[in-house]
Coordinates of C-alpha atoms in Angstrom, one line a residue:
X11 CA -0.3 120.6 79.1
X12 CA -0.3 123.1 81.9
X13 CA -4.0 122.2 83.8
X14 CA -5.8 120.8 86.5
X15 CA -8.1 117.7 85.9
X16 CA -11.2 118.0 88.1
X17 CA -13.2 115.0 89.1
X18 CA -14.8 113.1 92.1
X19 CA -19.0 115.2 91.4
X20 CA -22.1 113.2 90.6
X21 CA -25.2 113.2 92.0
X22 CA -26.1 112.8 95.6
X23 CA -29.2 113.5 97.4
X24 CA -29.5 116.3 100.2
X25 CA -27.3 115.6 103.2
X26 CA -24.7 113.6 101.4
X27 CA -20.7 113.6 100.6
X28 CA -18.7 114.0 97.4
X29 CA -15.0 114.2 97.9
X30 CA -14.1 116.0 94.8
X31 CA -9.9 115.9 93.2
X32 CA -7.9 118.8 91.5
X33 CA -4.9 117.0 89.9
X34 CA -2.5 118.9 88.3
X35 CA -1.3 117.9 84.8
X36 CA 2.4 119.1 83.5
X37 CA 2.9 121.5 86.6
X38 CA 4.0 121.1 89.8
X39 CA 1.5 122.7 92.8
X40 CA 3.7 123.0 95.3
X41 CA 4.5 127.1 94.8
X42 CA 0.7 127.9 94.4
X43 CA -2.0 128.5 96.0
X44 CA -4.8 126.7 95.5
X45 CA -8.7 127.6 95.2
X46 CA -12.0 125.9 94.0
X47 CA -14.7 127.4 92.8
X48 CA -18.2 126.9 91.7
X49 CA -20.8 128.2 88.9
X50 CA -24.4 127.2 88.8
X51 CA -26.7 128.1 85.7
X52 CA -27.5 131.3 85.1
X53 CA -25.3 132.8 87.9
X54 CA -21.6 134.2 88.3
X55 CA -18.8 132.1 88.8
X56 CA -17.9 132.4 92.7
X57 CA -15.1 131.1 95.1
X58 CA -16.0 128.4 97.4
X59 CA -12.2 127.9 99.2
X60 CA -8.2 128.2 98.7
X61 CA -5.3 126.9 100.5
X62 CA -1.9 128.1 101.0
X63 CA 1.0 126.5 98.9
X64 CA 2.0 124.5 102.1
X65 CA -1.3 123.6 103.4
X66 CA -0.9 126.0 106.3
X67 CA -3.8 128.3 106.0
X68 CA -7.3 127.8 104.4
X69 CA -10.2 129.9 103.4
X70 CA -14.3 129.0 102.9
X71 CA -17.1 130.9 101.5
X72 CA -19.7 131.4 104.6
X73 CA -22.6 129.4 102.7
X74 CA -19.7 126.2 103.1
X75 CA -18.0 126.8 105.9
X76 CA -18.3 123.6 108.5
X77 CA -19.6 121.5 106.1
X78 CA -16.2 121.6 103.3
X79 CA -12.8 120.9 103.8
X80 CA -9.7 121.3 101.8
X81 CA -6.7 119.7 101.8
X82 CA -3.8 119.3 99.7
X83 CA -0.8 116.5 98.8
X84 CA 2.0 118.2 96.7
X85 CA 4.0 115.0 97.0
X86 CA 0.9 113.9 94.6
X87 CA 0.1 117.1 93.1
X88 CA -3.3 117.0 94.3
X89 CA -5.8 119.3 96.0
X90 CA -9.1 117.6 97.6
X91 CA -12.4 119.4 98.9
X92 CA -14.2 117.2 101.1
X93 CA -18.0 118.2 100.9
X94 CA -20.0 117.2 103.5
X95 CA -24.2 118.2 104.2
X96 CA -24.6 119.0 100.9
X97 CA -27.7 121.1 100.1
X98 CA -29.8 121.5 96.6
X99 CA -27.4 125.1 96.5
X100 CA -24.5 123.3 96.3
X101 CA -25.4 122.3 92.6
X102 CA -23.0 123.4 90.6
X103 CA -19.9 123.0 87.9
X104 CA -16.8 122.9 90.1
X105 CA -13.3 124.3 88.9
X106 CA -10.2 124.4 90.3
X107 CA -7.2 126.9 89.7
X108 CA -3.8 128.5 91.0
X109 CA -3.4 132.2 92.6
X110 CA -1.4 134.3 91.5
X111 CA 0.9 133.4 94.4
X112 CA 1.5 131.2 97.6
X113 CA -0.8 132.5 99.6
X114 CA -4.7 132.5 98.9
X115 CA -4.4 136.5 99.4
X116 CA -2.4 136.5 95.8
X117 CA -5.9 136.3 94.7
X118 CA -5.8 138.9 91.5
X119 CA -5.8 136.0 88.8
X120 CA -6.1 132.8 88.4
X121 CA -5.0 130.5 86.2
X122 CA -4.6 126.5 85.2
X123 CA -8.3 125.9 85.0
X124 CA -9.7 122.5 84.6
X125 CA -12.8 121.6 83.1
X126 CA -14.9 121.6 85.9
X127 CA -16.9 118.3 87.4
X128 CA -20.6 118.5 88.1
X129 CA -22.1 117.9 91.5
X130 CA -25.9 117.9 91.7
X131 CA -27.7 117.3 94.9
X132 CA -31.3 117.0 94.5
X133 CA -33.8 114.2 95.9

């Protein structure tokens, strides 16, 4: 099967850290970029970051930036986002899919989705 796997949410109170995992499943990553992104209830599905197919140049939503990371391992087919300082708006359903490309500008479609994971920060 040609997907990603998401997992790693849960429910953490306000100011906490989830390390969420994108794991790809009958693909290999390495030629794709990268991006997660994030849909809470009644709202539109948005992008919260991307990384290159090498790991050489990222991208963050403003309402995350200094307080997520991404990272990749192609040699485990794997991309992480490291959330730190979460906040009640960070509730969401996460997904994770490939560009169109190699580079997080090949942004036109995207594909592989997972599932999604839930992360719900509330105290």
């Amino acid at each position: 099967q040609l997907q990603f796997v998401e997992s790693g949410g849960g429910l953490v109170q306000p100011g906490g850290s989830l390390r969420l995992s994108c794991a790809a499943s009958g693909f290999i990553v390495d030629y794709y970029a990268v991006g997660w992104f994030r849909q809470a209830p009644g709202k539109e599905r948005e992008g919260v970051s991307c990384i290159s197919g090498n790991g050489g140049s990222t991208t963050y939503a403003d309402s995350v930036k200094g307080r997520f990371t991404i990272s990749r391992s192609n040699a485990k087919n794997t991309v992480f986002l490291q959330m730190n300082s979460l906040e009640p708006e960070d509730t969401a359903i996460y997904y994770c899919a490939t560009a169109a490309g190699y580079f997080c500008s090949d942004a036109e479609r995207w594909d592989h989705w997972g599932q999604g994971t839930q992360v719900t920060v509330s105290s």
